[in-house]
Short mmCIF file of N, CA and C in Angstrom, two decimals:
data_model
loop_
_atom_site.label_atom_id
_atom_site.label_comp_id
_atom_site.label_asym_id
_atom_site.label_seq_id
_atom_site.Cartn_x
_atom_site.Cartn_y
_atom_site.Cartn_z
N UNK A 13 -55.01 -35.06 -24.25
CA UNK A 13 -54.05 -36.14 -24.13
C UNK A 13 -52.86 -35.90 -25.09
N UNK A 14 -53.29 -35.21 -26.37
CA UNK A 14 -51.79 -35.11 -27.66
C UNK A 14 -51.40 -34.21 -26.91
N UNK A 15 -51.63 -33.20 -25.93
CA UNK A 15 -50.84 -32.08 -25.62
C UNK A 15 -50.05 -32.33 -24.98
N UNK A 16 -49.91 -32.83 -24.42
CA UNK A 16 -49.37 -33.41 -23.20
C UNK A 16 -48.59 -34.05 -23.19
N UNK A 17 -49.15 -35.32 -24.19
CA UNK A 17 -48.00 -36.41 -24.69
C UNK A 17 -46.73 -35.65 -25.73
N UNK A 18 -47.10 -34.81 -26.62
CA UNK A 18 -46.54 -34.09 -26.79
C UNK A 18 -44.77 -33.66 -26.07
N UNK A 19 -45.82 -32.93 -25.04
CA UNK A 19 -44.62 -32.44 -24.04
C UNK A 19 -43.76 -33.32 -23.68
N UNK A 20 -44.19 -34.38 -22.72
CA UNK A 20 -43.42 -35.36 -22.12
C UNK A 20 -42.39 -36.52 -23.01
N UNK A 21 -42.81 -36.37 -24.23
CA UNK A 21 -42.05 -37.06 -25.47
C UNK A 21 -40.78 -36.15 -25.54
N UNK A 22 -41.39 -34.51 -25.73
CA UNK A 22 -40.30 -34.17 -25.73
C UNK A 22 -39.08 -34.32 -24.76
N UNK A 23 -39.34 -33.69 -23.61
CA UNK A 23 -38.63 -34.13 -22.65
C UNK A 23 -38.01 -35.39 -22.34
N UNK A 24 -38.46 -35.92 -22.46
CA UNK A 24 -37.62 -37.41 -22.51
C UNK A 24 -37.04 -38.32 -23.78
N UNK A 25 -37.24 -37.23 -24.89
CA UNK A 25 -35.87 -37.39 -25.84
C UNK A 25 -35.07 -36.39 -25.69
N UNK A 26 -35.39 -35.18 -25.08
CA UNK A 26 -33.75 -34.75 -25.05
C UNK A 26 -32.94 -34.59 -23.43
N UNK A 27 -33.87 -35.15 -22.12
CA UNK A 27 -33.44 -35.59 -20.95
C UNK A 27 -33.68 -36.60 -20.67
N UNK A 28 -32.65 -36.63 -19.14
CA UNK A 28 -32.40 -37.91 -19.03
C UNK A 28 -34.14 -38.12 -17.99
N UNK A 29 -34.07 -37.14 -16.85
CA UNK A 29 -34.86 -37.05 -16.03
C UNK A 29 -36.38 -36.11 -16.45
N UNK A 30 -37.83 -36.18 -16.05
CA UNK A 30 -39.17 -35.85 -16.93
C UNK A 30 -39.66 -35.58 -15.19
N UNK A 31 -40.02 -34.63 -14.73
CA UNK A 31 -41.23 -34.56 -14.26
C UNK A 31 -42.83 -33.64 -14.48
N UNK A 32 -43.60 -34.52 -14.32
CA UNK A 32 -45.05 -33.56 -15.14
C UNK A 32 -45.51 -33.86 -12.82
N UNK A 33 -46.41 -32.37 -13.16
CA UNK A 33 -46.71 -31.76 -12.26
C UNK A 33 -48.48 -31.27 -12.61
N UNK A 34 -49.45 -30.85 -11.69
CA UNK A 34 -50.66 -30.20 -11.84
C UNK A 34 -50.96 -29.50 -10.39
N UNK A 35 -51.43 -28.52 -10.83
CA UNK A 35 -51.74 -27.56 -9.50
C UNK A 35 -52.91 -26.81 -10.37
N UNK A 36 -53.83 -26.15 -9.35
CA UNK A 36 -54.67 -25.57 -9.83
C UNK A 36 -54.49 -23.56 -9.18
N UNK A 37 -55.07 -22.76 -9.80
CA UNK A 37 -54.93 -21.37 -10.12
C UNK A 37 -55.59 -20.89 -9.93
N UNK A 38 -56.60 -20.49 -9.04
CA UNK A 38 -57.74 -19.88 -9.29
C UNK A 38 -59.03 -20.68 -10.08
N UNK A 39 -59.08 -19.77 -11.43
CA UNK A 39 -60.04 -20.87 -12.58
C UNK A 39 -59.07 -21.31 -13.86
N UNK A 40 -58.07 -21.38 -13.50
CA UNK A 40 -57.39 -22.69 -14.21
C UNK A 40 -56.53 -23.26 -13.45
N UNK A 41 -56.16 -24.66 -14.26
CA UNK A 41 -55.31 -25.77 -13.90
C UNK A 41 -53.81 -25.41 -14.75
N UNK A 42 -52.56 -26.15 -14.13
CA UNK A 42 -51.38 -25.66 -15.12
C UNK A 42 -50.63 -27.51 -14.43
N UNK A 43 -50.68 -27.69 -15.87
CA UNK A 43 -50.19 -29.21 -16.24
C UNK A 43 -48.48 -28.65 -16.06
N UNK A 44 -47.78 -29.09 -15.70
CA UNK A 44 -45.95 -28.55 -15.99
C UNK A 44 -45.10 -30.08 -16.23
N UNK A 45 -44.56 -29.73 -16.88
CA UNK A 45 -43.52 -30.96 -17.97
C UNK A 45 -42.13 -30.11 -17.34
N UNK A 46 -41.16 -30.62 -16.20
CA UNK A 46 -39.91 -30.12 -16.00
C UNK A 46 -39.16 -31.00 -16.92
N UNK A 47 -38.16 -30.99 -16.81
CA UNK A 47 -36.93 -31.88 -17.57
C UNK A 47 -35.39 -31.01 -17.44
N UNK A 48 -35.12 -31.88 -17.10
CA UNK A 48 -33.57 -31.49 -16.55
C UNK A 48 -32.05 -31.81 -17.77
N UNK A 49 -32.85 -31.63 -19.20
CA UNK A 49 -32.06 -32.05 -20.37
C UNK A 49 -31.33 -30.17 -20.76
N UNK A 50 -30.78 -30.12 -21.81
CA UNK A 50 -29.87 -29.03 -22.39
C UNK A 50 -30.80 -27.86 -22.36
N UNK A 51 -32.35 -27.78 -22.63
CA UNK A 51 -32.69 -26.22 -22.76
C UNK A 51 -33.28 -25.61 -23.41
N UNK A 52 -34.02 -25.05 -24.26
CA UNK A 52 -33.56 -23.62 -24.86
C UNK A 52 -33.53 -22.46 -24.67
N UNK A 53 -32.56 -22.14 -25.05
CA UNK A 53 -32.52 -20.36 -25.14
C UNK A 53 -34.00 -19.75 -24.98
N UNK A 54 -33.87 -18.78 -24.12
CA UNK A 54 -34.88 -17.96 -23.66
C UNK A 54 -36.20 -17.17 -24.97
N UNK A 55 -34.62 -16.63 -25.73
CA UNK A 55 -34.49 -15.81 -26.90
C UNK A 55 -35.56 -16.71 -28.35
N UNK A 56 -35.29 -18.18 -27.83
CA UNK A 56 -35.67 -19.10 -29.18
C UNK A 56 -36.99 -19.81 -28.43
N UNK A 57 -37.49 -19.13 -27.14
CA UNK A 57 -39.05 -19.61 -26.98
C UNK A 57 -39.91 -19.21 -27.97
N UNK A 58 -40.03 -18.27 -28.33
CA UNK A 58 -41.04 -18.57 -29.34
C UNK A 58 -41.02 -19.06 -30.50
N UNK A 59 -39.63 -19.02 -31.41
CA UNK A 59 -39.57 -19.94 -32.57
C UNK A 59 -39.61 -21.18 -32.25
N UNK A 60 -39.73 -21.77 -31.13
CA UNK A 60 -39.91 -23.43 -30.72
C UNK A 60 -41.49 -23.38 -31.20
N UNK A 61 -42.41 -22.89 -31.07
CA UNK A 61 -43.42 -22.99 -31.82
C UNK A 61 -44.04 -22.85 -33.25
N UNK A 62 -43.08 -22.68 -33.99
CA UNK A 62 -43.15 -22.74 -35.08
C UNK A 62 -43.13 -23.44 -35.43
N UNK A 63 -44.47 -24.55 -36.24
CA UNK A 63 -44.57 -25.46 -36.93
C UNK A 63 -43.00 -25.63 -37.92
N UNK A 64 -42.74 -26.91 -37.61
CA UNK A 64 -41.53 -27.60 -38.98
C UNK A 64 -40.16 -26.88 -38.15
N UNK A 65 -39.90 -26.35 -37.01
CA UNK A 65 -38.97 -25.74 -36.90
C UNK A 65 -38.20 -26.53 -35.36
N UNK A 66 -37.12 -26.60 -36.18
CA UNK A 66 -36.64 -28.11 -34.61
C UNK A 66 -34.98 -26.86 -34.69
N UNK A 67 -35.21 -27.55 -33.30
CA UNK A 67 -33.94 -26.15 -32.55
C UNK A 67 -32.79 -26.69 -31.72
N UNK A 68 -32.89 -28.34 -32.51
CA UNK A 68 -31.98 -28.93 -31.69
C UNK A 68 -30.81 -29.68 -32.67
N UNK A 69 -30.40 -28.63 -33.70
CA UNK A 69 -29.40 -29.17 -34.29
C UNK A 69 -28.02 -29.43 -33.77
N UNK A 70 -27.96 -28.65 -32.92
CA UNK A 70 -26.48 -28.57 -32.18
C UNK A 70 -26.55 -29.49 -31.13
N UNK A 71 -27.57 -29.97 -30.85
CA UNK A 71 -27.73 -30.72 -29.62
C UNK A 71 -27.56 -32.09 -29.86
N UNK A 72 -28.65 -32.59 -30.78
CA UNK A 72 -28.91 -34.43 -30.99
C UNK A 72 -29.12 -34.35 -32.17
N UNK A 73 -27.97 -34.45 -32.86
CA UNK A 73 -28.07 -34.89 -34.41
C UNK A 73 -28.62 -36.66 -34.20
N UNK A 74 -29.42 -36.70 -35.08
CA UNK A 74 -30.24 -38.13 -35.58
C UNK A 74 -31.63 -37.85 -34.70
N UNK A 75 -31.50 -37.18 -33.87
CA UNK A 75 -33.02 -37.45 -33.33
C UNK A 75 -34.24 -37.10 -34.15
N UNK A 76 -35.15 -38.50 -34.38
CA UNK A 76 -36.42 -38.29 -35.17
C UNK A 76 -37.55 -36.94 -34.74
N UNK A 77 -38.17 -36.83 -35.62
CA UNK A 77 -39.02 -35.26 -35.68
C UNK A 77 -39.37 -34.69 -36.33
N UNK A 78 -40.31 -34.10 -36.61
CA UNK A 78 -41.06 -33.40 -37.80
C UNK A 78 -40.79 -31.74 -37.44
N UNK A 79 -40.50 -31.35 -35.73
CA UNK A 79 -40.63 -29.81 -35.49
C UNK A 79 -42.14 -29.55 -35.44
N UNK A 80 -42.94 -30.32 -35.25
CA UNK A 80 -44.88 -29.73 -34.93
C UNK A 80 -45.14 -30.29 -33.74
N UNK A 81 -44.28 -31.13 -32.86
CA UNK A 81 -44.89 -31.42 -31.25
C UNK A 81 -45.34 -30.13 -30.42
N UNK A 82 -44.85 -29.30 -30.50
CA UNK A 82 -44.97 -27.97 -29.95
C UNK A 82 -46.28 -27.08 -30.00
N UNK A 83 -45.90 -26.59 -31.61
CA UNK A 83 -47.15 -25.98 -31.93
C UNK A 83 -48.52 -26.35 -32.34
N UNK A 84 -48.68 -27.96 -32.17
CA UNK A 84 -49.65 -28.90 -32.25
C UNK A 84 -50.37 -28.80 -30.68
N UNK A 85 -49.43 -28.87 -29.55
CA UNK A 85 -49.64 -28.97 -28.25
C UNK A 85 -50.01 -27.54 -27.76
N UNK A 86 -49.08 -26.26 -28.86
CA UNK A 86 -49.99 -24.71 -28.26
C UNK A 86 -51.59 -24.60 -28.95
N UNK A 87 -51.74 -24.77 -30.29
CA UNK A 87 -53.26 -25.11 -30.89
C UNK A 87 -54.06 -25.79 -30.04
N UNK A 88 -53.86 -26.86 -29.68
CA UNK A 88 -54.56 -27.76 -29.18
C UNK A 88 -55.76 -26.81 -27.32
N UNK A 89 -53.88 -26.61 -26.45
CA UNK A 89 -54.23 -25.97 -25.51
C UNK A 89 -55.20 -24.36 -26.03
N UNK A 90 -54.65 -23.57 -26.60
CA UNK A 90 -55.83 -22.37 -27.14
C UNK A 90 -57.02 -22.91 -27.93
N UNK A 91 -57.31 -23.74 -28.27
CA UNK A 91 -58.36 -24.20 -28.84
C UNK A 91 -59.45 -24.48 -27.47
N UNK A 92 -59.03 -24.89 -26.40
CA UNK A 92 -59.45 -24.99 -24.82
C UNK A 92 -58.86 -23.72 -24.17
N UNK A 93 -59.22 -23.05 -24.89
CA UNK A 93 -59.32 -21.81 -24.26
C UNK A 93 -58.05 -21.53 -23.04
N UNK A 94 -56.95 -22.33 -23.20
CA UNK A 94 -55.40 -21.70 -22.78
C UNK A 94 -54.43 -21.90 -23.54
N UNK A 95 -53.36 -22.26 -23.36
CA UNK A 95 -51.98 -21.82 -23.84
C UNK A 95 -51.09 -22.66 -23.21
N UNK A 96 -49.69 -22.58 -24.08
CA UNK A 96 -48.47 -23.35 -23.17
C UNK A 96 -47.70 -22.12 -23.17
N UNK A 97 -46.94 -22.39 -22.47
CA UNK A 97 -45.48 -21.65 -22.01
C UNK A 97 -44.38 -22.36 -21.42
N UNK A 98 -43.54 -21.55 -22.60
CA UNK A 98 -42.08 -22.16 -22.17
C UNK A 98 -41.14 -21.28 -20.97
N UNK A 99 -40.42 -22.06 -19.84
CA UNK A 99 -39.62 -20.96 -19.10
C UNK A 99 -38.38 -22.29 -19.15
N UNK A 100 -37.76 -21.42 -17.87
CA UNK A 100 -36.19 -22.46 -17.37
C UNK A 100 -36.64 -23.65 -16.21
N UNK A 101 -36.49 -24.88 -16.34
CA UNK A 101 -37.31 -25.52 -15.19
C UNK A 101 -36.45 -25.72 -14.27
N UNK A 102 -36.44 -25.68 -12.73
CA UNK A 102 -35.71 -25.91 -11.93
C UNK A 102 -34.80 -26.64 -11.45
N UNK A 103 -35.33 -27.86 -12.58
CA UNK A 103 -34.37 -29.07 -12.93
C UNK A 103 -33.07 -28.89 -13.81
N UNK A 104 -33.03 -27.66 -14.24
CA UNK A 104 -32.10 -27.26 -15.18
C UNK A 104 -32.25 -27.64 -16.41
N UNK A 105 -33.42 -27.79 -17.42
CA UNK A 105 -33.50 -27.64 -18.63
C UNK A 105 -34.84 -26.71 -18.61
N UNK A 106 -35.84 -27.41 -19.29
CA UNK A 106 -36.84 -26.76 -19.63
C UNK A 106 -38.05 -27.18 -19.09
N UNK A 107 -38.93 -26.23 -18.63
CA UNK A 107 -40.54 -26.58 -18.47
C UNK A 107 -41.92 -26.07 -19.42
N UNK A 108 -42.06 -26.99 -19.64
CA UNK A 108 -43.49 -26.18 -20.78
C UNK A 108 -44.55 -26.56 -19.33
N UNK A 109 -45.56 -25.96 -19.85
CA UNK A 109 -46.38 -25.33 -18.87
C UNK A 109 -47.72 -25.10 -19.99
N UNK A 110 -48.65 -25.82 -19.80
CA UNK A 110 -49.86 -26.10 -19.97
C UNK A 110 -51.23 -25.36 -18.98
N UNK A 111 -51.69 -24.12 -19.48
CA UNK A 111 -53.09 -23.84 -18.53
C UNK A 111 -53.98 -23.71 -19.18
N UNK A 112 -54.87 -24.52 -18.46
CA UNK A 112 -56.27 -24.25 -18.92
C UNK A 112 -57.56 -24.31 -18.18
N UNK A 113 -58.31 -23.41 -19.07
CA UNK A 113 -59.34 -22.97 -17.34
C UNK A 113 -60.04 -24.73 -16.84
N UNK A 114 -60.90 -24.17 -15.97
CA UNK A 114 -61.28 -25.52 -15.57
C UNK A 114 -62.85 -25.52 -15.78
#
């Protein structure tokens, strides 16, 4: 449930529009968080997981945050034996992407 909520918090502080999605894979499931807000850089997917590390200075100055929604929500998912991933979501910002076996 924190993983997740996680995600969708994010997304809907820095877009306007959130859709979460589930489909299943074989022997896993993949939870997807689209959002059609600003982004990030391809290049800065993996420092978005870096505990304490917020990547949205240029974007929303004042927005509240510690920088650990992320890598709280990748622990969480590898601790259940998957992972998140960040890509470009079709909505034109970002999709994290949640799998885990079933």
């Amino acid at each position: 449930k924190r993983c997740i909520t996680n995600l969708l918090e994010n997304a809907l502080t820095y877009a306007g529009t959130a859709r979460l999605s589930l489909r299943s894979a074989g022997h896993f499931f993949e939870i997807a968080v689209d959002d059609d807000g600003p982004g990030i850089p391809p290049e800065q997917y993996d420092d978005a997981f870096r505990p304490f590390r917020r990547l949205d200075a240029g974007l929303r100055s004042g927005v509240a945050g510690s920088g650990l929604g992320l890598a709280i929500s990748r622990d969480l998912a590898r601790s259940l034996g998957g992972d998140v991933h960040l890509s470009k979501s079709a909505m034109g910002g970002l999709r994290a992407a949640v799998r885990l076996p079933m």
